[in-house]
């Protein structure tokens, strides 16, 4: 804790050089005493080792709900890990404490579990490379910064916020990109000591060097960005002891043994900066792959307003996680096929990182109900998953129609299961079955014989004809077949028009004057329920 407090006061003294005591210091954190992470605090995480698969991580900031863009990044990491029998890690990157939303970190992990892509190591599950929350790893970052100070790869900066703001305004006035002028990199040790003795606030900056080496991105191919020519030296440790993204990710990826970094393309231009940090530490970097952006179908940025792209909203609205995984991969690349209806297992088997293209993925959320219809049909076909849907639908019926005296019979498993099987392929969401169009399924009508007789005097004859039709051996009709059969029945009446017969049957079956076609209602209700409702109406 003393080291942390010293880091908070920006007075961390010289420590061991990067990778000291380790020879070349290459690898991914295997073996004790590797680099500056020793002493109290998090130690090196498990390296991949010859017998281990790759280790990848998803590092969201807990600033709100998990959205579709974050889900897609997590999914690609999960699929890559499972494809190669590796490890998928969730690391909470909460170094910007001003933006942290209480409960967001737990919510993100909950939604990964809901989506069916649970991390192997995480704040909730634990693991050998924890803690998995960056705010609990401050001592490690302080030690890493001290090592860079000792080697001369970093320096203390005492520039005030006011001076930095003046630099920014001056650059904007000249229509230039704001950048730090590296003023403090030229301070002598005596000048630094004097400022520290005066108790001046400071941060630690990393010295950017020219002549960066190119790297081969798994998606974008060979890349390099001469960051020293366009940026000032970046802050790596703030005055409050918290690291910036650049330091925290390099240190954590090393000590957690991360072998492959799959992240959004917005970090592509920062990768050369991160590779300079790896070089300064004497560490072997992971392989990098940058995923193209996920955009609206019109090419615009996904809007986070009104919560339209947050997973909680989709879960609350009844969308299946499989449909979300399917649609966010279907609009992109990396798979041998892009057909609708793929399961997670199929996504894993079809994935090849070399197939990811640099084109942005255009997401058409208007297609999501159709994706969900396909996956809901698959759930209904699976007996185990169907029983889960039965329980969910029973709960929805009681919630939506409970105040309308739902007959207990319609909540029995057999009836609810029959409704699901009959409506398979016709509904996009389970909650569609409790909409007003389907209320007749759950609320048996109270219709008197007298009401039916106001429509047709042949109510008994029509009732007998329909019951006879529905009780024929092997009477399993489609809607089209039943429409034809009902027209044939109408011709057997004396004076009742077809439209009047349909009005009578609709009233007897649903108590309503509007809704789905009579044939559709009869197919959905099933023969037993249709006959029972007609019997009750005729005998009331």
PDB file of C-alpha atoms in Angstrom, residues 16-134:
ATOM      1  CA  UNK A  16      14.114  -2.226 -11.355  1.00  0.00           C
ATOM      2  CA  UNK A  17      14.552  -1.697 -15.062  1.00  0.00           C
ATOM      3  CA  UNK A  18      12.103  -3.183 -17.494  1.00  0.00           C
ATOM      4  CA  UNK A  19      12.410  -6.940 -17.531  1.00  0.00           C
ATOM      5  CA  UNK A  20      15.292  -6.831 -15.018  1.00  0.00           C
ATOM      6  CA  UNK A  21      16.488 -10.108 -13.647  1.00  0.00           C
ATOM      7  CA  UNK A  22      15.017 -11.973 -16.594  1.00  0.00           C
ATOM      8  CA  UNK A  23      17.592 -11.963 -19.342  1.00  0.00           C
ATOM      9  CA  UNK A  24      15.718 -10.817 -22.425  1.00  0.00           C
ATOM     10  CA  UNK A  25      12.413 -10.623 -20.599  1.00  0.00           C
ATOM     11  CA  UNK A  26      10.511 -12.134 -23.530  1.00  0.00           C
ATOM     12  CA  UNK A  27       7.426 -14.270 -23.276  1.00  0.00           C
ATOM     13  CA  UNK A  28       4.083 -13.758 -21.605  1.00  0.00           C
ATOM     14  CA  UNK A  29       4.613 -13.610 -17.901  1.00  0.00           C
ATOM     15  CA  UNK A  30       5.842 -17.143 -17.327  1.00  0.00           C
ATOM     16  CA  UNK A  31       8.223 -17.742 -14.481  1.00  0.00           C
ATOM     17  CA  UNK A  32       8.685 -15.699 -11.304  1.00  0.00           C
ATOM     18  CA  UNK A  33      10.397 -12.332 -11.172  1.00  0.00           C
ATOM     19  CA  UNK A  34       9.357 -11.280 -14.649  1.00  0.00           C
ATOM     20  CA  UNK A  35       9.681  -7.514 -15.122  1.00  0.00           C
ATOM     21  CA  UNK A  36       8.444  -4.892 -12.707  1.00  0.00           C
ATOM     22  CA  UNK A  37       5.445  -6.766 -11.356  1.00  0.00           C
ATOM     23  CA  UNK A  38       7.082  -8.304  -8.290  1.00  0.00           C
ATOM     24  CA  UNK A  39       6.655  -7.712  -4.657  1.00  0.00           C
ATOM     25  CA  UNK A  40       3.130  -7.219  -3.255  1.00  0.00           C
ATOM     26  CA  UNK A  41       0.248  -6.943  -5.672  1.00  0.00           C
ATOM     27  CA  UNK A  42      -0.731  -8.943  -8.745  1.00  0.00           C
ATOM     28  CA  UNK A  43       1.976 -11.209 -10.032  1.00  0.00           C
ATOM     29  CA  UNK A  44       2.494 -12.571 -13.511  1.00  0.00           C
ATOM     30  CA  UNK A  45      -0.430 -14.395 -15.010  1.00  0.00           C
ATOM     31  CA  UNK A  46      -0.162 -17.794 -16.653  1.00  0.00           C
ATOM     32  CA  UNK A  47       1.586 -17.742 -19.978  1.00  0.00           C
ATOM     33  CA  UNK A  48       0.160 -19.738 -22.844  1.00  0.00           C
ATOM     34  CA  UNK A  49       2.809 -22.416 -22.500  1.00  0.00           C
ATOM     35  CA  UNK A  50       3.390 -25.133 -25.081  1.00  0.00           C
ATOM     36  CA  UNK A  51       0.333 -27.095 -23.898  1.00  0.00           C
ATOM     37  CA  UNK A  52      -2.085 -24.175 -23.671  1.00  0.00           C
ATOM     38  CA  UNK A  53      -4.214 -22.530 -26.298  1.00  0.00           C
ATOM     39  CA  UNK A  54      -4.363 -18.781 -26.945  1.00  0.00           C
ATOM     40  CA  UNK A  55      -5.472 -16.342 -24.272  1.00  0.00           C
ATOM     41  CA  UNK A  56      -7.690 -13.461 -25.383  1.00  0.00           C
ATOM     42  CA  UNK A  57      -9.532 -10.780 -23.462  1.00  0.00           C
ATOM     43  CA  UNK A  58     -12.521  -8.476 -23.687  1.00  0.00           C
ATOM     44  CA  UNK A  59     -11.867  -5.238 -21.811  1.00  0.00           C
ATOM     45  CA  UNK A  60     -14.989  -3.062 -21.504  1.00  0.00           C
ATOM     46  CA  UNK A  61     -15.188   0.124 -19.468  1.00  0.00           C
ATOM     47  CA  UNK A  62     -17.989  -0.055 -16.869  1.00  0.00           C
ATOM     48  CA  UNK A  63     -19.612   3.171 -18.019  1.00  0.00           C
ATOM     49  CA  UNK A  64     -23.060   1.713 -18.777  1.00  0.00           C
ATOM     50  CA  UNK A  65     -24.836  -1.229 -20.335  1.00  0.00           C
ATOM     51  CA  UNK A  66     -23.217  -3.637 -22.778  1.00  0.00           C
ATOM     52  CA  UNK A  67     -24.203  -2.674 -26.334  1.00  0.00           C
ATOM     53  CA  UNK A  68     -24.152  -4.560 -29.626  1.00  0.00           C
ATOM     54  CA  UNK A  69     -20.715  -3.248 -30.613  1.00  0.00           C
ATOM     55  CA  UNK A  70     -19.256  -4.545 -27.350  1.00  0.00           C
ATOM     56  CA  UNK A  71     -21.097  -7.844 -27.741  1.00  0.00           C
ATOM     57  CA  UNK A  72     -19.582  -8.273 -31.206  1.00  0.00           C
ATOM     58  CA  UNK A  73     -16.030  -7.657 -29.930  1.00  0.00           C
ATOM     59  CA  UNK A  74     -16.569 -10.073 -27.034  1.00  0.00           C
ATOM     60  CA  UNK A  75     -18.075 -12.650 -29.388  1.00  0.00           C
ATOM     61  CA  UNK A  76     -15.137 -12.604 -31.815  1.00  0.00           C
ATOM     62  CA  UNK A  77     -12.744 -13.072 -28.880  1.00  0.00           C
ATOM     63  CA  UNK A  78     -14.864 -15.894 -27.462  1.00  0.00           C
ATOM     64  CA  UNK A  79     -15.129 -17.645 -30.842  1.00  0.00           C
ATOM     65  CA  UNK A  80     -11.381 -17.304 -31.454  1.00  0.00           C
ATOM     66  CA  UNK A  81     -10.618 -18.805 -28.033  1.00  0.00           C
ATOM     67  CA  UNK A  82     -13.023 -21.716 -28.425  1.00  0.00           C
ATOM     68  CA  UNK A  83     -11.921 -22.397 -32.008  1.00  0.00           C
ATOM     69  CA  UNK A  84      -8.342 -22.895 -30.779  1.00  0.00           C
ATOM     70  CA  UNK A  85      -9.121 -24.388 -27.340  1.00  0.00           C
ATOM     71  CA  UNK A  86      -7.955 -21.252 -25.589  1.00  0.00           C
ATOM     72  CA  UNK A  87      -9.121 -19.003 -22.756  1.00  0.00           C
ATOM     73  CA  UNK A  88     -11.544 -16.068 -22.926  1.00  0.00           C
ATOM     74  CA  UNK A  89     -10.962 -13.429 -20.249  1.00  0.00           C
ATOM     75  CA  UNK A  90     -13.172 -10.558 -19.099  1.00  0.00           C
ATOM     76  CA  UNK A  91     -11.138  -7.636 -17.730  1.00  0.00           C
ATOM     77  CA  UNK A  92     -12.922  -4.562 -16.394  1.00  0.00           C
ATOM     78  CA  UNK A  93     -11.059  -1.417 -17.479  1.00  0.00           C
ATOM     79  CA  UNK A  94     -12.205   1.166 -14.930  1.00  0.00           C
ATOM     80  CA  UNK A  95      -9.216   3.500 -14.851  1.00  0.00           C
ATOM     81  CA  UNK A  96     -11.406   6.498 -15.762  1.00  0.00           C
ATOM     82  CA  UNK A  97     -13.127   6.626 -12.401  1.00  0.00           C
ATOM     83  CA  UNK A  98     -15.183   9.717 -13.279  1.00  0.00           C
ATOM     84  CA  UNK A  99     -17.185   7.707 -15.833  1.00  0.00           C
ATOM     85  CA  UNK A 100     -17.700   4.503 -13.835  1.00  0.00           C
ATOM     86  CA  UNK A 101     -21.377   3.603 -13.336  1.00  0.00           C
ATOM     87  CA  UNK A 102     -22.066   1.567 -10.171  1.00  0.00           C
ATOM     88  CA  UNK A 103     -23.197  -1.947 -11.040  1.00  0.00           C
ATOM     89  CA  UNK A 104     -22.171  -1.669 -14.702  1.00  0.00           C
ATOM     90  CA  UNK A 105     -19.267  -4.137 -14.399  1.00  0.00           C
ATOM     91  CA  UNK A 106     -21.511  -6.800 -12.884  1.00  0.00           C
ATOM     92  CA  UNK A 107     -24.145  -6.054 -15.514  1.00  0.00           C
ATOM     93  CA  UNK A 108     -21.679  -6.584 -18.348  1.00  0.00           C
ATOM     94  CA  UNK A 109     -20.637  -9.987 -17.025  1.00  0.00           C
ATOM     95  CA  UNK A 110     -24.283 -10.936 -16.483  1.00  0.00           C
ATOM     96  CA  UNK A 111     -25.089 -10.094 -20.104  1.00  0.00           C
ATOM     97  CA  UNK A 112     -22.142 -12.134 -21.419  1.00  0.00           C
ATOM     98  CA  UNK A 113     -23.512 -15.072 -19.450  1.00  0.00           C
ATOM     99  CA  UNK A 114     -27.024 -14.406 -20.801  1.00  0.00           C
ATOM    100  CA  UNK A 115     -25.649 -14.276 -24.346  1.00  0.00           C
ATOM    101  CA  UNK A 116     -24.110 -17.724 -23.929  1.00  0.00           C
ATOM    102  CA  UNK A 117     -20.487 -16.550 -24.159  1.00  0.00           C
ATOM    103  CA  UNK A 118     -19.359 -16.670 -20.499  1.00  0.00           C
ATOM    104  CA  UNK A 119     -15.745 -15.760 -19.725  1.00  0.00           C
ATOM    105  CA  UNK A 120     -13.390 -18.436 -18.450  1.00  0.00           C
ATOM    106  CA  UNK A 121     -11.700 -15.913 -16.150  1.00  0.00           C
ATOM    107  CA  UNK A 122     -13.371 -12.745 -14.874  1.00  0.00           C
ATOM    108  CA  UNK A 123     -14.129 -10.633 -11.795  1.00  0.00           C
ATOM    109  CA  UNK A 124     -17.095 -12.900 -11.048  1.00  0.00           C
ATOM    110  CA  UNK A 125     -15.436 -16.250 -11.787  1.00  0.00           C
ATOM    111  CA  UNK A 126     -11.930 -15.415 -10.613  1.00  0.00           C
ATOM    112  CA  UNK A 127      -8.875 -17.078 -12.098  1.00  0.00           C
ATOM    113  CA  UNK A 128      -5.092 -17.384 -11.865  1.00  0.00           C
ATOM    114  CA  UNK A 129      -4.294 -13.947 -13.355  1.00  0.00           C
ATOM    115  CA  UNK A 130      -6.536 -11.757 -11.195  1.00  0.00           C
ATOM    116  CA  UNK A 131      -7.586  -9.320 -10.022  1.00  0.00           C
ATOM    117  CA  UNK A 132      -9.564  -8.753 -13.232  1.00  0.00           C
ATOM    118  CA  UNK A 133     -10.481  -5.154 -12.380  1.00  0.00           C
ATOM    119  CA  UNK A 134      -7.859  -2.549 -13.258  1.00  0.00           C
TER     120      UNK A 134
END
